[in-house]
Coordinates of C-alpha atoms in Angstrom, one line a residue:
M281 CA 75.8 135.1 -122.3
S282 CA 72.1 135.3 -122.8
D283 CA 70.2 136.3 -119.4
V284 CA 68.3 133.7 -118.1
R285 CA 65.4 134.1 -115.8
E286 CA 63.3 131.4 -114.1
P287 CA 59.7 131.7 -115.1
A288 CA 57.4 133.6 -112.7
R289 CA 55.6 131.1 -110.2
V290 CA 51.7 131.5 -111.0
P291 CA 50.0 130.9 -107.8
R292 CA 47.3 127.8 -108.1
P293 CA 43.6 128.6 -107.7
G294 CA 42.7 129.4 -104.0
Q295 CA 46.5 129.7 -102.8
G296 CA 47.5 133.2 -103.1
R297 CA 51.7 134.4 -103.1
E298 CA 53.6 132.8 -100.7
R299 CA 56.5 134.1 -99.2
P300 CA 59.0 131.7 -98.7
L301 CA 60.2 131.4 -94.5
T302 CA 63.6 132.9 -93.9
V303 CA 65.9 132.8 -91.1
H304 CA 64.6 137.0 -90.4
H305 CA 61.3 135.5 -90.6
L306 CA 62.5 133.0 -87.6
N307 CA 63.9 135.6 -85.7
Q308 CA 61.1 137.8 -86.1
L309 CA 58.9 135.1 -84.4
L310 CA 61.7 134.2 -82.1
L311 CA 61.3 137.6 -80.7
V312 CA 57.7 137.6 -80.2
C313 CA 57.2 134.7 -78.4
S314 CA 59.9 135.5 -76.0
L315 CA 58.5 138.7 -75.4
V316 CA 54.9 137.2 -74.6
L317 CA 56.6 134.5 -72.4
L318 CA 58.7 137.0 -70.5
I319 CA 55.2 138.9 -70.2
A320 CA 53.4 136.1 -69.2
V321 CA 55.9 134.9 -66.5
A322 CA 56.2 138.4 -65.3
A323 CA 52.0 138.2 -64.8
V324 CA 52.2 135.2 -62.7
R325 CA 53.5 137.7 -59.6
V326 CA 50.5 139.5 -60.4
S327 CA 48.0 136.8 -60.4
S328 CA 49.9 134.8 -57.1
R329 CA 49.3 138.5 -55.7
S330 CA 45.8 138.9 -56.2
G331 CA 44.9 135.5 -55.9
L332 CA 43.3 134.9 -59.5
P333 CA 44.2 132.0 -61.4
S334 CA 46.9 132.5 -64.2
L335 CA 44.7 131.6 -66.8
L336 CA 42.7 135.0 -66.6
V337 CA 46.2 137.0 -66.8
Y338 CA 47.2 134.5 -70.1
L339 CA 43.7 134.5 -71.4
G340 CA 43.9 138.8 -71.2
I341 CA 47.4 138.7 -73.2
G342 CA 45.9 136.2 -75.8
I343 CA 42.8 138.6 -76.3
A344 CA 45.2 142.0 -76.4
M345 CA 47.2 140.1 -79.2
G346 CA 44.1 139.5 -81.0
Q347 CA 41.8 141.0 -83.7
D348 CA 40.5 143.0 -81.3
G349 CA 43.6 144.1 -79.1
I350 CA 46.5 145.8 -80.1
G351 CA 48.0 143.0 -82.0
D352 CA 45.6 142.7 -84.5
I353 CA 46.5 138.9 -84.9
H354 CA 43.2 137.1 -87.1
F355 CA 43.4 133.8 -85.5
D356 CA 40.2 131.3 -86.2
N357 CA 42.2 127.9 -86.2
A358 CA 39.8 125.8 -83.8
E359 CA 41.4 122.3 -84.5
L360 CA 44.7 123.4 -84.3
T361 CA 44.0 125.4 -81.1
Q362 CA 42.3 121.9 -79.7
V363 CA 45.6 119.8 -80.5
I364 CA 47.8 122.7 -79.0
G365 CA 45.1 122.1 -76.1
Y366 CA 45.3 118.5 -75.7
A367 CA 49.3 118.9 -75.5
A368 CA 48.9 121.6 -73.1
L369 CA 46.6 119.6 -70.8
V370 CA 48.7 116.4 -71.1
V371 CA 51.7 118.2 -69.8
I372 CA 49.9 119.9 -67.2
L373 CA 48.0 116.5 -66.3
A374 CA 51.3 115.0 -65.9
E375 CA 52.8 117.8 -64.0
G376 CA 50.0 117.9 -61.4
G377 CA 50.2 113.8 -61.0
L378 CA 54.1 114.5 -60.1
G379 CA 53.2 116.8 -57.3
T380 CA 50.3 114.5 -55.8
K381 CA 51.3 113.1 -52.3
W382 CA 50.1 109.5 -52.4
K383 CA 49.5 110.0 -48.6
E384 CA 47.3 112.7 -49.1
I385 CA 45.4 111.7 -51.6
K386 CA 45.0 108.1 -50.9
P387 CA 42.3 108.4 -48.4
A388 CA 40.4 110.4 -50.7
L389 CA 40.2 108.0 -53.7
P390 CA 36.7 107.0 -52.9
A391 CA 35.4 110.0 -52.7
A392 CA 36.9 111.9 -55.7
S393 CA 36.0 108.5 -57.9
V394 CA 32.5 108.9 -57.0
L395 CA 32.5 112.6 -57.7
A396 CA 34.3 112.4 -60.9
L397 CA 31.8 109.9 -61.9
A398 CA 28.5 110.3 -60.6
G399 CA 29.1 114.3 -59.6
V400 CA 29.7 115.0 -63.0
A401 CA 26.4 113.3 -64.6
V402 CA 24.8 115.2 -61.7
S403 CA 26.2 118.4 -62.8
V404 CA 25.8 117.8 -66.7
G405 CA 22.1 116.7 -66.1
I406 CA 21.1 120.0 -63.8
T407 CA 22.9 122.5 -66.1
A408 CA 21.6 120.6 -69.7
T409 CA 18.1 120.9 -68.4
A410 CA 18.8 124.7 -67.7
A411 CA 20.4 125.7 -71.0
H412 CA 17.2 124.1 -72.6
H413 CA 14.8 125.8 -70.7
L414 CA 16.1 129.2 -69.7
I415 CA 18.3 129.6 -72.4
G416 CA 16.4 127.6 -75.4
L417 CA 19.1 126.0 -76.3
E418 CA 18.6 122.4 -78.4
W419 CA 18.9 119.4 -76.3
R420 CA 22.2 118.4 -78.1
Q421 CA 24.0 121.9 -77.3
A422 CA 22.2 121.7 -73.9
F423 CA 24.2 118.5 -73.2
I424 CA 27.3 119.6 -75.0
I425 CA 27.8 122.8 -73.0
G426 CA 26.4 120.8 -69.7
A427 CA 29.2 118.3 -70.2
V428 CA 31.8 121.1 -71.3
V429 CA 31.5 122.8 -68.0
S430 CA 31.0 119.9 -65.5
S431 CA 34.6 119.6 -65.5
T432 CA 36.9 121.4 -63.2
D433 CA 40.5 122.7 -64.6
A434 CA 43.1 121.1 -63.0
A435 CA 45.7 123.9 -63.9
A436 CA 43.3 126.2 -62.0
V437 CA 42.6 123.8 -59.4
F438 CA 46.8 123.3 -58.7
S439 CA 47.7 126.9 -59.0
V440 CA 44.9 127.9 -56.4
L441 CA 44.4 125.1 -54.2
R442 CA 48.4 124.8 -53.4
K443 CA 48.3 128.3 -51.9
I444 CA 45.8 127.7 -49.6
P445 CA 46.2 125.5 -46.2
L446 CA 43.5 122.9 -46.4
P447 CA 43.1 119.9 -44.6
A448 CA 44.6 117.1 -46.9
R449 CA 41.1 115.5 -47.5
V450 CA 39.9 118.2 -48.8
M451 CA 42.8 118.9 -50.8
G452 CA 43.4 115.4 -51.9
T453 CA 39.8 115.2 -53.1
L454 CA 39.8 117.7 -55.0
E455 CA 42.6 117.6 -56.8
A456 CA 42.1 113.6 -57.4
E457 CA 38.5 114.9 -58.7
S458 CA 40.2 117.5 -61.0
G459 CA 42.6 114.9 -62.4
F460 CA 39.9 111.8 -62.6
N461 CA 36.9 113.9 -64.3
D462 CA 38.8 115.4 -67.6
A463 CA 38.6 111.4 -68.6
P464 CA 34.5 111.1 -68.8
V465 CA 33.6 114.9 -69.7
V466 CA 36.2 114.4 -73.0
I467 CA 34.3 110.6 -74.3
L468 CA 31.0 112.8 -73.2
V469 CA 31.4 115.6 -75.3
V470 CA 33.3 113.8 -78.0
S471 CA 30.2 111.4 -78.4
L472 CA 27.9 114.5 -78.4
S473 CA 30.0 116.2 -80.9
T474 CA 29.4 113.3 -83.4
A475 CA 27.3 113.7 -86.2
G476 CA 23.9 111.4 -85.8
P477 CA 22.1 110.4 -83.6
V478 CA 23.6 109.8 -79.9
E479 CA 23.5 106.3 -78.3
H480 CA 21.9 105.2 -75.8
W481 CA 22.8 106.2 -72.1
Y482 CA 23.8 103.2 -71.0
T483 CA 25.6 102.3 -73.9
L484 CA 28.0 105.9 -73.7
L485 CA 28.0 104.7 -70.1
G486 CA 29.7 101.0 -70.6
V487 CA 32.0 102.9 -73.1
I488 CA 33.0 105.6 -70.4
L489 CA 33.4 103.0 -67.7
M490 CA 35.5 100.6 -70.2
E491 CA 37.8 103.7 -71.2
L492 CA 38.5 104.9 -68.1
A493 CA 39.2 101.3 -67.0
I494 CA 41.7 101.0 -69.8
G495 CA 43.4 104.4 -69.2
A496 CA 43.9 103.1 -65.5
A497 CA 45.7 100.2 -66.1
I498 CA 48.0 101.3 -68.7
G499 CA 49.1 104.7 -67.0
I500 CA 49.7 102.5 -63.6
A501 CA 51.6 100.0 -65.8
V502 CA 53.2 102.6 -67.4
G503 CA 54.5 104.5 -64.2
W504 CA 55.4 101.6 -62.2
L505 CA 57.6 100.4 -64.9
G506 CA 58.8 103.3 -65.7
S507 CA 59.9 104.3 -62.2
W508 CA 62.1 100.7 -61.7
C509 CA 63.7 101.2 -64.6
L510 CA 65.1 104.7 -63.7
R511 CA 65.6 103.4 -60.0
H512 CA 67.4 100.8 -61.2
V513 CA 69.5 102.0 -64.2
A514 CA 72.0 105.1 -63.7
L515 CA 71.8 107.7 -66.6
P516 CA 75.1 109.5 -67.7
A517 CA 74.0 112.6 -66.7
S518 CA 71.7 114.2 -64.2
G519 CA 69.9 116.4 -66.7
L520 CA 68.3 113.2 -68.5
Y521 CA 66.1 112.3 -65.9
P522 CA 63.6 115.1 -65.9
I523 CA 63.2 114.4 -69.8
A524 CA 62.8 110.8 -68.9
V525 CA 60.0 111.2 -66.6
M526 CA 58.3 113.4 -68.8
A527 CA 59.0 111.5 -71.7
I528 CA 57.3 108.2 -69.4
A529 CA 54.3 110.3 -69.0
V530 CA 53.5 111.4 -72.2
T531 CA 54.1 107.7 -73.3
A532 CA 51.5 106.8 -70.6
Y533 CA 48.6 109.0 -72.7
A534 CA 49.9 107.7 -76.0
A535 CA 49.4 104.4 -75.1
G536 CA 46.5 104.8 -73.3
A537 CA 44.8 106.4 -76.3
L538 CA 46.3 103.9 -79.1
A539 CA 44.3 101.2 -77.1
H540 CA 40.9 103.2 -77.0
G541 CA 41.4 104.0 -73.8
S542 CA 41.4 107.4 -71.5
G543 CA 44.7 108.9 -71.9
F544 CA 44.5 111.7 -69.7
L545 CA 43.1 109.2 -66.7
A546 CA 46.3 107.2 -67.8
V547 CA 49.1 110.3 -68.1
Y548 CA 47.8 111.5 -64.7
L549 CA 48.3 107.9 -62.8
A550 CA 51.5 107.5 -64.2
A551 CA 52.6 110.2 -63.2
M552 CA 51.4 110.0 -59.7
V553 CA 53.2 106.6 -59.6
L554 CA 56.8 108.3 -60.9
G555 CA 55.6 111.3 -58.4
N556 CA 55.7 108.6 -55.2
A557 CA 58.4 106.0 -56.4
K558 CA 61.2 108.4 -54.5
L559 CA 63.1 108.9 -58.0
P560 CA 66.9 109.6 -58.2
H561 CA 67.6 113.7 -58.9
W562 CA 63.9 114.6 -57.8
P563 CA 63.8 118.3 -57.0
A564 CA 65.7 118.8 -60.6
T565 CA 62.9 116.7 -62.2
R566 CA 59.9 118.3 -60.0
G567 CA 61.4 121.9 -61.3
F568 CA 61.7 121.0 -64.3
A569 CA 57.9 119.4 -64.6
D570 CA 57.0 122.6 -62.9
G571 CA 58.6 125.1 -65.2
L572 CA 57.0 122.9 -68.5
G573 CA 53.7 123.2 -66.9
W574 CA 53.8 126.6 -66.4
I575 CA 55.2 127.1 -70.3
A576 CA 52.0 124.8 -71.2
Q577 CA 49.6 126.6 -69.5
I578 CA 50.9 130.1 -70.9
G579 CA 50.8 129.1 -74.8
M580 CA 47.5 127.5 -74.1
F581 CA 45.5 130.0 -72.4
V582 CA 47.3 132.9 -74.8
L583 CA 46.1 130.3 -78.0
L584 CA 42.7 130.7 -76.3
G585 CA 42.5 134.2 -76.1
L586 CA 43.8 134.9 -80.1
L587 CA 40.7 132.2 -80.9
V588 CA 38.4 134.9 -79.1
T589 CA 36.6 137.4 -80.9
P590 CA 35.3 139.7 -78.0
H591 CA 33.2 141.8 -80.2
E592 CA 31.0 138.8 -81.1
M593 CA 30.1 138.0 -77.8
G594 CA 27.6 140.6 -76.9
D595 CA 24.7 138.5 -77.2
D596 CA 26.2 135.6 -75.2
I597 CA 26.8 137.4 -72.1
W598 CA 23.6 136.8 -70.2
P599 CA 23.3 133.2 -71.2
A600 CA 26.5 132.6 -70.1
L601 CA 25.6 134.0 -66.6
V602 CA 22.9 132.7 -66.3
I603 CA 24.2 128.9 -67.1
G604 CA 27.0 130.1 -64.9
L605 CA 24.8 131.0 -62.1
V606 CA 22.8 127.4 -62.4
L607 CA 25.9 125.3 -62.4
T608 CA 27.8 127.4 -59.4
M609 CA 24.7 127.9 -57.4
V610 CA 23.0 124.2 -57.8
A611 CA 24.2 122.1 -59.9
R612 CA 28.0 122.0 -58.5
P613 CA 26.7 121.7 -54.8
L614 CA 23.9 119.3 -55.5
S615 CA 27.2 116.9 -57.2
V616 CA 28.6 117.1 -54.4
I617 CA 26.1 116.3 -51.9
V618 CA 24.9 113.1 -53.9
S619 CA 28.1 112.1 -54.7
L620 CA 29.5 112.2 -50.6
A621 CA 26.8 111.3 -48.9
P622 CA 28.0 107.8 -48.2
F623 CA 31.3 109.4 -47.2
R624 CA 29.8 111.8 -44.0
V625 CA 31.9 114.1 -45.1
P626 CA 31.3 117.4 -43.0
W627 CA 29.1 120.2 -44.2
Q628 CA 31.7 123.0 -43.8
E629 CA 34.1 120.7 -46.5
Q630 CA 31.2 120.2 -48.6
T631 CA 30.5 123.8 -48.9
L632 CA 34.3 124.1 -49.7
M633 CA 34.3 121.6 -52.2
S634 CA 31.5 123.1 -53.8
W635 CA 32.9 126.6 -54.2
A636 CA 36.0 125.1 -55.2
G637 CA 34.7 123.4 -58.2
L638 CA 37.0 125.8 -60.5
R639 CA 36.5 125.9 -64.4
G640 CA 39.4 127.1 -66.6
A641 CA 41.4 126.0 -69.7
V642 CA 39.8 122.6 -70.1
P643 CA 35.7 123.6 -70.4
I644 CA 37.2 126.4 -73.2
I645 CA 39.7 123.6 -75.1
L646 CA 36.6 120.8 -75.1
A647 CA 34.3 123.5 -76.4
T648 CA 36.2 123.7 -79.3
I649 CA 35.1 119.4 -80.4
P650 CA 31.9 120.8 -81.5
M651 CA 33.3 123.7 -83.6
V652 CA 35.9 121.0 -85.0
S653 CA 32.9 118.4 -85.7
G654 CA 30.7 121.4 -87.2
I655 CA 28.0 120.9 -84.8
E656 CA 25.1 123.8 -85.3
D657 CA 25.4 127.1 -82.8
S658 CA 29.1 125.8 -82.0
R659 CA 30.5 129.1 -82.2
R660 CA 27.8 130.5 -79.6
I661 CA 28.7 126.9 -77.6
F662 CA 32.2 128.5 -77.2
N663 CA 31.4 132.0 -76.7
I664 CA 29.2 131.3 -74.0
V665 CA 31.7 128.5 -72.2
F666 CA 34.5 131.3 -72.5
V667 CA 32.9 134.0 -70.9
L668 CA 31.3 131.7 -68.1
V669 CA 34.6 130.8 -67.2
V670 CA 36.4 134.3 -67.2
V671 CA 33.3 135.5 -65.0
Y672 CA 33.0 132.8 -62.8
T673 CA 36.6 132.3 -61.9
L674 CA 37.1 136.1 -61.1
L675 CA 34.2 135.5 -58.7
Q676 CA 35.4 131.9 -57.3
G677 CA 39.2 132.4 -57.1
P678 CA 40.2 135.0 -55.0
T679 CA 37.4 134.3 -52.8
L680 CA 38.7 130.8 -51.6
P681 CA 40.9 131.7 -49.1
W682 CA 38.4 134.0 -47.4
L683 CA 35.7 130.7 -47.9
A684 CA 38.2 128.4 -46.0
R685 CA 39.0 131.1 -43.2
T686 CA 35.3 131.5 -42.6
L687 CA 34.6 127.9 -42.7
R688 CA 37.7 127.6 -40.0
L689 CA 39.3 124.7 -42.2
G690 CA 42.4 126.1 -42.5
K691 CA 44.9 123.3 -41.1
G692 CA 48.1 124.5 -38.7
A693 CA 51.7 125.0 -39.5
E694 CA 53.4 121.3 -40.7
A695 CA 57.1 120.7 -40.2
A696 CA 58.7 121.4 -43.5
D697 CA 59.8 118.3 -45.7
L698 CA 63.5 117.8 -46.6
G699 CA 64.3 118.3 -49.8
I700 CA 66.0 114.7 -50.6
E701 CA 67.5 114.3 -54.1
S702 CA 69.2 110.8 -54.8
A703 CA 72.0 109.9 -57.2
P704 CA 72.4 106.3 -58.1
L705 CA 75.7 104.7 -57.9
E706 CA 75.1 101.3 -59.9
R707 CA 78.4 100.3 -59.9
L708 CA 78.8 100.4 -56.2
R709 CA 75.2 99.6 -56.3
G710 CA 74.1 102.4 -53.9
H711 CA 72.8 105.4 -53.7
L712 CA 74.1 109.0 -53.0
L713 CA 71.5 111.1 -51.2
S714 CA 71.7 114.9 -51.0
V715 CA 69.3 116.2 -48.0
A716 CA 68.5 119.5 -47.5
I717 CA 67.1 120.8 -43.9
P718 CA 64.8 123.8 -44.7
D719 CA 64.0 126.2 -42.1
G720 CA 60.7 124.6 -40.7
S721 CA 61.9 121.3 -40.8
R722 CA 62.4 119.4 -37.1
M723 CA 65.8 118.1 -37.7
H724 CA 67.2 120.9 -36.2
G725 CA 68.9 120.6 -33.2
V726 CA 69.1 116.9 -33.9
E727 CA 72.4 114.8 -33.5
V728 CA 73.6 112.6 -36.1
G729 CA 73.7 109.8 -34.4
E730 CA 70.4 110.7 -33.1
L731 CA 68.7 110.2 -36.8
R732 CA 69.2 105.9 -36.1
L733 CA 69.8 105.9 -39.5
P734 CA 69.7 101.9 -41.2
P735 CA 72.5 99.9 -40.8
G736 CA 74.4 100.5 -44.4
A737 CA 73.5 104.1 -44.7
A738 CA 75.7 106.7 -42.8
V739 CA 76.1 110.5 -43.0
T740 CA 79.2 111.1 -44.7
L741 CA 79.7 114.8 -45.1
V742 CA 78.0 118.2 -43.9
V743 CA 77.9 121.1 -45.6
R744 CA 77.2 124.6 -43.2
D745 CA 77.7 128.1 -44.5
E746 CA 79.4 127.1 -47.3
K747 CA 82.0 124.6 -45.5
S748 CA 82.4 121.0 -45.6
F749 CA 83.5 118.8 -42.6
V750 CA 82.8 115.1 -41.9
P751 CA 80.8 115.0 -39.1
L752 CA 80.5 112.8 -35.8
P753 CA 78.1 110.9 -34.3
T754 CA 77.7 114.1 -31.9
T755 CA 77.5 116.7 -34.8
V756 CA 74.2 119.2 -33.9
L757 CA 72.3 119.1 -37.2
R758 CA 71.0 123.3 -38.2
R759 CA 68.2 124.3 -40.4
G760 CA 70.2 125.3 -43.7
D761 CA 72.5 122.3 -43.6
E762 CA 73.0 120.1 -46.3
L763 CA 73.8 116.3 -46.0
L764 CA 75.4 113.6 -48.3
V765 CA 74.0 110.4 -47.1
V766 CA 75.5 107.1 -48.6
T767 CA 73.4 104.0 -48.6
T768 CA 73.2 100.4 -49.7
D769 CA 70.6 99.6 -52.7
P770 CA 68.5 97.7 -50.0
V771 CA 68.0 100.1 -47.5
R772 CA 67.6 103.3 -49.4
D773 CA 64.1 103.5 -49.1
A774 CA 64.2 102.8 -45.3
T775 CA 67.2 105.5 -45.2
E776 CA 64.6 108.1 -46.8
R777 CA 61.4 107.3 -44.6
R778 CA 63.9 107.7 -41.4
L779 CA 65.3 110.7 -42.5
R780 CA 61.5 112.0 -43.3
A781 CA 60.2 111.2 -40.3
V782 CA 63.3 113.0 -38.6
G783 CA 62.5 116.0 -40.3
Q784 CA 58.7 115.9 -39.2
G785 CA 59.1 114.6 -35.8
G786 CA 62.4 115.4 -34.7
K787 CA 64.4 113.4 -32.3
L788 CA 60.9 112.0 -31.0
A789 CA 59.8 110.3 -34.3
Q790 CA 60.3 106.8 -33.1
W791 CA 57.9 107.6 -30.1
L792 CA 55.4 109.6 -32.2
G793 CA 54.8 107.2 -34.6
T794 CA 56.8 108.3 -37.3
G795 CA 59.6 106.2 -37.2
G796 CA 59.7 105.4 -40.8
N797 CA 60.7 101.9 -40.6
G798 CA 64.2 103.0 -41.1
A799 CA 65.9 101.7 -37.6
E800 CA 65.7 98.9 -34.8
A801 CA 63.8 99.7 -32.0

């Protein structure tokens, strides 16, 4: 039998010899990714104890793996980084929106909206002027840098500020601003990075306002429709609810982008609607979204660290420090003062908001847009933005708690909110609420009869010290108890409001104005 051999494969010009991907290669890739993920998760502990935003730790891991580090990985694909960064930002905005409480953000919406529009315009103008006159950049490049660094980063704001006990108005304004200002900044950077002459400012302003309006309408509509479906349709497994919630949020982004609106604003608003809709199995959904948010941050920051070439940044350190100083000490404070002037915000809160304009991965991701578009000096723009973000995040993040204490803006301890998980009983037209009483809840010491739940709701079981029993009206509830509350569909919302009201105000909730409309007077 003749030996038949396959002809040798000659690589095409410019292609090189390709090695087929085998299971062994896949196993190696999975091992490396899992080790990086474990190191990054362990680094969360370091960042949380030091007060540093986690982005610095993850960026450090990426730099260490890069061509100037011990990993010696050569990566320079700005387009892939931009695509993955956009995807990660969608997840981060969705997680942030799910954790935003409507009652805290509602009073701050007007101020946050003005800060995300007028404040960004003021910041862009001042920063671009400084970059042109002090650094010598051309006007297009100067305005690109001004637009890129004028956006506060949602991931940095959420991770740092939620650890500081700030007043609700300050927290709501900063969180809403970080969720809103990504949209106009992305539109502005893309317009400035487009080849050819830049449009007139009034035309560009009209485009920004139109895309924001489209994104807001689609986000609210998708969030409302998705929450209605999840509340009225019982899925076959509880684990499907977190997946459905994230899928709805991503759908809002895709629909907004396809409709030529702001997908980032759409996903944030849709997630905020979902997060305040009292969905079934909410604690599990919140934990799932939180985990996805961490994975998105880790992957995005590590990839940005890989894209950086540290030995090329020597000449860009001084320009980054100068631009960052103008941004932090002049542009951001003036944008806050101008934007909040009609709202009569105390100077202490304005001072904290000025210092809390944290930059993070969003400016670095936006700095890849001119690189992909082929704008002149785009690599220098990326290096300046990277150094600026690292240096000033290192300065601002750890000092925020100290500044809040100095300005006496820390709020006192509040009663811990109840952990309420809902499972719909579709066939019975009811709901089963699982209520966990935390240590700081004022429901401790309240009798079951004093809950005064509306007709159609009843506490059917109490789990205490791993033992369950059917409670009497005189049963005294204790911290650490878990309650099973059965409600009919019409009184489900009123029951949860009443339970949360008692958790916040105790048995006197009705007289403290927090009755929750759950019981008749």
